[in-house]
Tab-separated table of C-alpha atoms in Angstrom:
chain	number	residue	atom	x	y	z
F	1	UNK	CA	0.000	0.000	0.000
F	2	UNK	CA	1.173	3.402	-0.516
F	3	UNK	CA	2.283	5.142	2.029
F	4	UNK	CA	0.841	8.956	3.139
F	5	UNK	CA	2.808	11.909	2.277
F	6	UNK	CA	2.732	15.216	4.179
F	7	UNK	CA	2.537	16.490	0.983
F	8	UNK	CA	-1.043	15.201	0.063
F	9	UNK	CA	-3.819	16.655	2.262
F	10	UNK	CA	-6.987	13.984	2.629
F	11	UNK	CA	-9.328	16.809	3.415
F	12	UNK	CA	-10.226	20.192	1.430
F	13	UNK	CA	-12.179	22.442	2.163
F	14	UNK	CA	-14.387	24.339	-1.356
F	15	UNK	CA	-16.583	27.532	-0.986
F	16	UNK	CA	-19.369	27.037	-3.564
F	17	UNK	CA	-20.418	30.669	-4.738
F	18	UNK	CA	-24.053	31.707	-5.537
F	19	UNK	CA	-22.987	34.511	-7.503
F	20	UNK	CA	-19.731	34.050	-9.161
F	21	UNK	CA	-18.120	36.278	-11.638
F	22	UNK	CA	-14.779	37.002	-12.972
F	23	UNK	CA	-13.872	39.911	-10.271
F	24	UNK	CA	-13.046	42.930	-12.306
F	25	UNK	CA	-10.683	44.289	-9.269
F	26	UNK	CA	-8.071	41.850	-9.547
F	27	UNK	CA	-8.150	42.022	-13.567
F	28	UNK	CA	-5.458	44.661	-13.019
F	29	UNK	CA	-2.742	42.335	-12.406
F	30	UNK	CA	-4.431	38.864	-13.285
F	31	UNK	CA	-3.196	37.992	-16.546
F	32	UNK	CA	-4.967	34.672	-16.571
F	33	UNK	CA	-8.812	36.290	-16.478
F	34	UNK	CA	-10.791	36.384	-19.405
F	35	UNK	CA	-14.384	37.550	-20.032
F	36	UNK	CA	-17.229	35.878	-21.948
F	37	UNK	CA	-20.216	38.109	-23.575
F	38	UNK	CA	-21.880	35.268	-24.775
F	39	UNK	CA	-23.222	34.261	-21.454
F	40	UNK	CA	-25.757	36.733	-19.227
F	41	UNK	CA	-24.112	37.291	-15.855
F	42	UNK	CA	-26.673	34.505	-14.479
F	43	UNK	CA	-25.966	31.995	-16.616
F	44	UNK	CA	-22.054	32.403	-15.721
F	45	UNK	CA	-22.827	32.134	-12.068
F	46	UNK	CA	-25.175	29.294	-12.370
F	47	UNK	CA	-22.857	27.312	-14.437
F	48	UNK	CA	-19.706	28.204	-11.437
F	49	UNK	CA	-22.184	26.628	-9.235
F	50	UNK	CA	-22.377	23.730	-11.038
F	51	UNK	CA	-18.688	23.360	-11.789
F	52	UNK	CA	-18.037	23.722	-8.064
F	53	UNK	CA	-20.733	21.305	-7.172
F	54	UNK	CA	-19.419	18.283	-9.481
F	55	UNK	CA	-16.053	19.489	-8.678
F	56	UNK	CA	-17.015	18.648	-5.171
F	57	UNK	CA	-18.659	15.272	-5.900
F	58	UNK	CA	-15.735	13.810	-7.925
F	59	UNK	CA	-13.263	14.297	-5.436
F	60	UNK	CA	-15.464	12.683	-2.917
F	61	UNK	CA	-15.768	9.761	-4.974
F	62	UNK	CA	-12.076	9.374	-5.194
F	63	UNK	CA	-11.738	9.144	-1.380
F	64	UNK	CA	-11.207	12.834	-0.855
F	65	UNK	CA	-13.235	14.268	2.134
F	66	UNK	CA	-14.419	17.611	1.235
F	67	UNK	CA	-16.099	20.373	3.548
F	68	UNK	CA	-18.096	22.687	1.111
F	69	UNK	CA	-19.447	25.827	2.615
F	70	UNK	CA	-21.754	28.288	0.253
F	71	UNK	CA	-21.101	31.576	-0.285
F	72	UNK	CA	-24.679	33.354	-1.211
F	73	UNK	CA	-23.207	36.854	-1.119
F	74	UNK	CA	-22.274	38.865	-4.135
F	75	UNK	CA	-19.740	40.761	-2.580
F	76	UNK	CA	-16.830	38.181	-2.730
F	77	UNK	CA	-16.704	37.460	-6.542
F	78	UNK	CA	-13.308	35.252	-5.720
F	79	UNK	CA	-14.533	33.364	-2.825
F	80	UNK	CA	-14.532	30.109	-4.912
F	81	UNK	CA	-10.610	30.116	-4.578
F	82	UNK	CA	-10.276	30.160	-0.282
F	83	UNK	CA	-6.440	29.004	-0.609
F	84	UNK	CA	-5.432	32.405	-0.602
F	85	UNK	CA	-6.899	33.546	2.802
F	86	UNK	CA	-6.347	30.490	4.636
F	87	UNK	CA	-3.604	27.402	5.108
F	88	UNK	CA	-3.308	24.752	7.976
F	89	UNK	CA	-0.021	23.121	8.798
F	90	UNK	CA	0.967	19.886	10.513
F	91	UNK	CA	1.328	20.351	14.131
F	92	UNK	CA	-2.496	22.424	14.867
F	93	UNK	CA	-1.492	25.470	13.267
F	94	UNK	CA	-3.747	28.064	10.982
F	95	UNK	CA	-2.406	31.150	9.275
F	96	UNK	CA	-4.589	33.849	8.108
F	97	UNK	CA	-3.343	36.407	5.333
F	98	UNK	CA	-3.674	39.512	4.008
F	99	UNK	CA	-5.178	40.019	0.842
F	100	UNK	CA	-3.973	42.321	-1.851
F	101	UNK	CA	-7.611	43.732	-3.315
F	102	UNK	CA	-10.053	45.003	-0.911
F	103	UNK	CA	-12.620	43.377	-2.662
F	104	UNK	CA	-11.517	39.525	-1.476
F	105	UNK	CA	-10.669	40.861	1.958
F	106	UNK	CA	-14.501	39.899	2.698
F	107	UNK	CA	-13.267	36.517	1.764
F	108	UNK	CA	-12.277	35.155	4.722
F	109	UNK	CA	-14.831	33.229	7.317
F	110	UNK	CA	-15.016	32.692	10.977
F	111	UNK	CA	-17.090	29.142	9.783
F	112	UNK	CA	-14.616	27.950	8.057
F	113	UNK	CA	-12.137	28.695	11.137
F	114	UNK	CA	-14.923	27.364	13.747
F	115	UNK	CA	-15.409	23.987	11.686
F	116	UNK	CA	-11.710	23.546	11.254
F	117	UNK	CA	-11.479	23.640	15.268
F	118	UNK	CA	-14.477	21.508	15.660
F	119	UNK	CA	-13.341	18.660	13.072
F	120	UNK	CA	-9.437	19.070	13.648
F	121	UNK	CA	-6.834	19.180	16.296
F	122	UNK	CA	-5.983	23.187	15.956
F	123	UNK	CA	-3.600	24.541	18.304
F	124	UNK	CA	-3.243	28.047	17.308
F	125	UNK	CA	-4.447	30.622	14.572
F	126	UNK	CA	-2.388	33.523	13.576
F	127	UNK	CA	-3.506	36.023	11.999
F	128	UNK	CA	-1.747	37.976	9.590
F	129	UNK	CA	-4.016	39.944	7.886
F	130	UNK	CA	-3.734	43.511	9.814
F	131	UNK	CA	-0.398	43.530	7.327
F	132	UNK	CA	-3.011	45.299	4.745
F	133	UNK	CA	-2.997	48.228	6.828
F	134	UNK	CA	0.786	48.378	5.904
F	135	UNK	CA	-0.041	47.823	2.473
F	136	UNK	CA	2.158	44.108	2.780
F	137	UNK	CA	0.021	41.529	1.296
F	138	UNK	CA	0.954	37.479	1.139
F	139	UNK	CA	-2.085	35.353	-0.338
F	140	UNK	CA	-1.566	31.915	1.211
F	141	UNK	CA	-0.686	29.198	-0.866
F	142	UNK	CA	-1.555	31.153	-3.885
F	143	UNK	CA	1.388	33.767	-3.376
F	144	UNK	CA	3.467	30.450	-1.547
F	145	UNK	CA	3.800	26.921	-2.850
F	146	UNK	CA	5.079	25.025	-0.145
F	147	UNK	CA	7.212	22.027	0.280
F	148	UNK	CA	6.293	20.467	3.116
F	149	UNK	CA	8.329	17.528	3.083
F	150	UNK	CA	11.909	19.838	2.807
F	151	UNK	CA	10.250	23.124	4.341
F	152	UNK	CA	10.315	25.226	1.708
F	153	UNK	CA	8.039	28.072	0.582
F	154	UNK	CA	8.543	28.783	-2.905
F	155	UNK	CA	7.085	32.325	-4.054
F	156	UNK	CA	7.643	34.325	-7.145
F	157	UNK	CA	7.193	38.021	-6.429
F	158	UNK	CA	4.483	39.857	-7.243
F	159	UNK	CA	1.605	42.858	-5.849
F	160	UNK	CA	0.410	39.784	-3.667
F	161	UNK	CA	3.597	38.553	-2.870
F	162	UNK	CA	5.931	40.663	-0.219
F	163	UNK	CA	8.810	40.010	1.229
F	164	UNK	CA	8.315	41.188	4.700
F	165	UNK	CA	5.002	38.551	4.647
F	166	UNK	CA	6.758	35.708	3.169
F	167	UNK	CA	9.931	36.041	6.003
F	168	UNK	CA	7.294	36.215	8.695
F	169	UNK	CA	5.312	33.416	7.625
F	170	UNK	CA	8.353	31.258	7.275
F	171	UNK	CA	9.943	32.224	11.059
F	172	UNK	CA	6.314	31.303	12.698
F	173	UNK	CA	6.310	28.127	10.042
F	174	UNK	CA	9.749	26.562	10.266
F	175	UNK	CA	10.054	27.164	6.304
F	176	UNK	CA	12.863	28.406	4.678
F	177	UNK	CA	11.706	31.109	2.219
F	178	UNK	CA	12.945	30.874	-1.564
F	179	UNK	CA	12.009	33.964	-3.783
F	180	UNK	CA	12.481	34.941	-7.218
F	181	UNK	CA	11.079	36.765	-10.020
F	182	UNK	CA	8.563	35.340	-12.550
F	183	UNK	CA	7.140	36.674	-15.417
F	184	UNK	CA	4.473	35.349	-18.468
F	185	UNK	CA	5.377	35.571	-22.627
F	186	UNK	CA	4.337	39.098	-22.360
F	187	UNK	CA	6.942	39.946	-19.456
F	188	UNK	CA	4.134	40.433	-16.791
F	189	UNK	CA	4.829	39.326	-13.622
F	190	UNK	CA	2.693	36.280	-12.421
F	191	UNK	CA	0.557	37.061	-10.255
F	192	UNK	CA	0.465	33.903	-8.257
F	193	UNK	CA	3.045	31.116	-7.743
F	194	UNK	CA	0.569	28.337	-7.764
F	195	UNK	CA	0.099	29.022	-11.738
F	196	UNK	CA	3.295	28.462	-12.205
F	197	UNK	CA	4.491	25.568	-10.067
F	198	UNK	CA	2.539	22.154	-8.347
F	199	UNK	CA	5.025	20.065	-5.755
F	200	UNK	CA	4.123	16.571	-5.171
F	201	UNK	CA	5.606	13.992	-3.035
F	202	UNK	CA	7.358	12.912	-6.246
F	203	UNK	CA	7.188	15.255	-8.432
F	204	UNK	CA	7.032	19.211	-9.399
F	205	UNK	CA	5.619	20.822	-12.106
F	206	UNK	CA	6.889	24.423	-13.150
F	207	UNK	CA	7.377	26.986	-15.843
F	208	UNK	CA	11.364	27.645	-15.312
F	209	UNK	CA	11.250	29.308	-18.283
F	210	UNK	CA	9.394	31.680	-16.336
F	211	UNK	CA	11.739	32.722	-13.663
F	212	UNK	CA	13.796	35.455	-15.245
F	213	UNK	CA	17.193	35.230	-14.089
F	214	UNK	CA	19.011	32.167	-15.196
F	215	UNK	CA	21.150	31.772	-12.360
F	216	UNK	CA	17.887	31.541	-9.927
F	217	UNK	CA	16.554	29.206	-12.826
F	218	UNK	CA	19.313	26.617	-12.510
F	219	UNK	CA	19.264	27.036	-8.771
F	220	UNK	CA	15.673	26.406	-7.915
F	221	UNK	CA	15.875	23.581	-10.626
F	222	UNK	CA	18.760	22.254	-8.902
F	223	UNK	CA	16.914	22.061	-5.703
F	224	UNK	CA	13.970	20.608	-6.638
F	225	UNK	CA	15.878	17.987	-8.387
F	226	UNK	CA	18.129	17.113	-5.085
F	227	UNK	CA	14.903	16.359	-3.475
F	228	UNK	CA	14.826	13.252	-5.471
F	229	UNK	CA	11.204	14.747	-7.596
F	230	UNK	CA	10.932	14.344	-11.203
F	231	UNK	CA	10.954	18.188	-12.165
F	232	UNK	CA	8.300	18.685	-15.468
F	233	UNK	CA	9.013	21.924	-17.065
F	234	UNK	CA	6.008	23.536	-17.849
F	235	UNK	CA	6.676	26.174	-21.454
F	236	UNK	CA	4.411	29.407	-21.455
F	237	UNK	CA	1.660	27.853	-23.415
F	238	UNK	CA	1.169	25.379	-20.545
F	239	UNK	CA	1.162	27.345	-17.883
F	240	UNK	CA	-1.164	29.480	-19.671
F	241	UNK	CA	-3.704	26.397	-19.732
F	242	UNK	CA	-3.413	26.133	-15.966
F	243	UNK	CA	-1.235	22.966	-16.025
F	244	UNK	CA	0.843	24.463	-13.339
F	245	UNK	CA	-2.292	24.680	-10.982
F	246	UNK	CA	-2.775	21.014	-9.456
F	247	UNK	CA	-2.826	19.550	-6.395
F	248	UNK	CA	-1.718	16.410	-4.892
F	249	UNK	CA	-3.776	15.297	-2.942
F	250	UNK	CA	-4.635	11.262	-0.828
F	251	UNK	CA	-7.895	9.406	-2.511
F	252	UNK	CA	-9.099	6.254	-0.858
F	253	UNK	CA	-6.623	4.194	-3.255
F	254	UNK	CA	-3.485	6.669	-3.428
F	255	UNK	CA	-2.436	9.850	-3.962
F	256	UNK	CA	-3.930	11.826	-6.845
F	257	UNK	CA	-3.741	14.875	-8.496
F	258	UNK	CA	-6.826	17.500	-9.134
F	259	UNK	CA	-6.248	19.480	-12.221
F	260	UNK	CA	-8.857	20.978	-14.887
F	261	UNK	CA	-9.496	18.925	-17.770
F	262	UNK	CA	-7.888	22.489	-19.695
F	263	UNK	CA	-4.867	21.697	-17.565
F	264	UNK	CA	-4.823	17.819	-18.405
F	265	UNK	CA	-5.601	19.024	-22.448
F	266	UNK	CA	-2.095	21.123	-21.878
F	267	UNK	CA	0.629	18.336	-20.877
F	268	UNK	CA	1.738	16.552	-23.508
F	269	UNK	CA	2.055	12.394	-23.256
F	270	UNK	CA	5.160	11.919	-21.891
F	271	UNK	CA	4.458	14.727	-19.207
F	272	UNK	CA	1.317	12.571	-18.355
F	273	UNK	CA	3.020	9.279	-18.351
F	274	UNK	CA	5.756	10.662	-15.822
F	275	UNK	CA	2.560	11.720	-13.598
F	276	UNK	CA	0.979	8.515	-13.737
F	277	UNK	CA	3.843	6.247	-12.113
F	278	UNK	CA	3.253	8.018	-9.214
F	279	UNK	CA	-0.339	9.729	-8.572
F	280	UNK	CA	-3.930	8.799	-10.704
F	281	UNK	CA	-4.674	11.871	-12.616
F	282	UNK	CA	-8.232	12.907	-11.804
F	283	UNK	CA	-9.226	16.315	-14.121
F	284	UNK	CA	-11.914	18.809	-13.378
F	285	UNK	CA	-14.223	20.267	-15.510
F	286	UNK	CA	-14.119	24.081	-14.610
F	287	UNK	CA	-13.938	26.323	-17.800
F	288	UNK	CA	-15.870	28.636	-15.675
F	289	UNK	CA	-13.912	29.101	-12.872
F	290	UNK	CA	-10.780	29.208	-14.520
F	291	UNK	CA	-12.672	32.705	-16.752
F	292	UNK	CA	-11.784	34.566	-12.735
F	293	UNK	CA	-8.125	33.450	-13.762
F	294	UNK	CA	-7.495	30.344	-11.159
F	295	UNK	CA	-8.055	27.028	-11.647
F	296	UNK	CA	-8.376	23.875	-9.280
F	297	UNK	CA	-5.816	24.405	-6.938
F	298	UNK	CA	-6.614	28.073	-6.398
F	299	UNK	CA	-10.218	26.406	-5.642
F	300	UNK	CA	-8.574	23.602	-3.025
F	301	UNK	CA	-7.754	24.546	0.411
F	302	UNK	CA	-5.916	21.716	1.537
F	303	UNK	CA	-6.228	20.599	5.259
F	304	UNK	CA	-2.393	20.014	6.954
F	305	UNK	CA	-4.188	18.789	10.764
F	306	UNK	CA	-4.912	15.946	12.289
F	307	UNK	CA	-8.354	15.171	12.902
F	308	UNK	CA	-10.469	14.749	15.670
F	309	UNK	CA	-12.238	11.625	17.041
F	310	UNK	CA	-13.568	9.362	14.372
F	311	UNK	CA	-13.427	12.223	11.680
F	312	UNK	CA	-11.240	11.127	8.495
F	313	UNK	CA	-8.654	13.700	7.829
């Protein structure tokens, strides 16, 4: 039988919205949004719904418990992506962050918080997010991909990305912080890490050709490699069709990873086939979602804690 990984949460938690819609705030500095004036602004949210719902009952299926919480406000557009206010961490810990638009500060939920203390051993929450008032923003494991198994946050600079943020998260988190500068075809700076890179127990997928100074390139290369992973570089095209935004997660008969079926369209075959000897693929249908310009592991918020009583974690 396979053995667990740190790496691969068994729990998620998914905010299903009632009123979704690509959140014209962020578009600033979110490359990856798109628009689509062929559907009325109800039909877009119904279909979110829908995506979020099937979303939910796949992973389910495949062994992975999920706690779905609705969001029937229309203030929090983004709300269907919760990874970047919140992140739990081995050992009862909670961080929450600060967000970069003041639209998806609304975002974050004393439910979610509440359950997660019901359901799972949670020693302490810290709260980052009165950083906003110092204009110093760090959007969870959007702005951080994390290693858990070496203890490294990975995290490509950006307006949700500082510095300051990542060094403090990585003192309270026993991480060791690795930052560098990322940018798309068009030499924008990504605005998230998590479109970029995916670290499994195994294996990592990212867009090197992203990270703009070759000496960083070869270096974070270098250190993913030492880990013993099977790096999969990622070109701009990929990256572009959300291939970079999985998750590994543990289903009832191994690890898996969640990916959009956009993102699974993007790899090519021997990409795929490296995947496969270690994690089932298992792709989600979200063409909607991904039009806000995240995908399924900006819609995953993986749960690091052990769980209470009789609970599966």
């Amino acid at each position: 039988m396979q053995k667990l990984s740190v790496q691969a949460p068994r729990s998620v938690v998914m905010i299903r919205p009632h009123h979704f819609s690509p959140n014209p705030a962020t578009a600033a500095d979110n490359a990856f949004q798109a628009n689509d004036a062929q559907r009325t602004a109800a039909a877009i949210a119904a279909a979110a719904h829908g995506e979020v719902s099937r979303a939910a009952q796949q992973l389910e299926a495949a062994g992975v418990r999920v706690h779905l919480f609705e969001d029937e406000g229309t203030a929090t557009p983004d709300s269907v992506f919760p990874n970047n206010w919140f992140s739990t961490h081995s050992g009862g810990h909670v961080a929450l962050y600060p967000m970069f638009s003041p639209s998806r500060r609304q975002e974050r939920r004393q439910d979610v918080v509440e359950m997660l203390k019901q359901r799972y051993r949670v020693q302490d929450v810290i709260d980052y997010s009165g950083l906003e008032q110092d204009g110093v923003y760090l959007e969870g494991t959007g702005a951080m991909v994390l290693d858990h198994i070496e203890r490294v946050a990975y995290a490509a600079r950006s307006n949700r990305t500082n510095e300051v943020a990542l060094e403090r998260f990585c003192t309270h988190f026993n991480f060791e912080p690795v930052m560098f500068d990322a940018v798309d075809a068009q030499g924008r700076a990504i605005y998230h890490t998590n479109v970029l890179m995916c670290i499994g127990t195994d294996f990592c997928l990212i867009g090197l050709s992203t990270i703009r100074d070759a000496a960083r390139r070869e270096e974070i290369a270098g250190r993913l490699a030492e880990t013993g992973r099977t790096v999969i570089d990622l070109d701009h095209e990929q990256i572009g069709g959300f291939a970079g935004n999985a998750i590994e997660l543990q289903g009832r008969d191994g690890r898996i990873v969640a990916l959009s079926s956009r993102a699974l369209a993007a790899l090519r075959q021997d990409q795929l086939a490296t995947l496969e000897r270690s994690v089932a693929l298992l792709p989600l249908d979200v063409p909607t979602i991904e039009l806000a310009g995240g995908s399924v592991r900006c819609m995953l918020a993986g749960i690091h804690l052990a769980a209470r009583g009789t609970v599966a974690g």
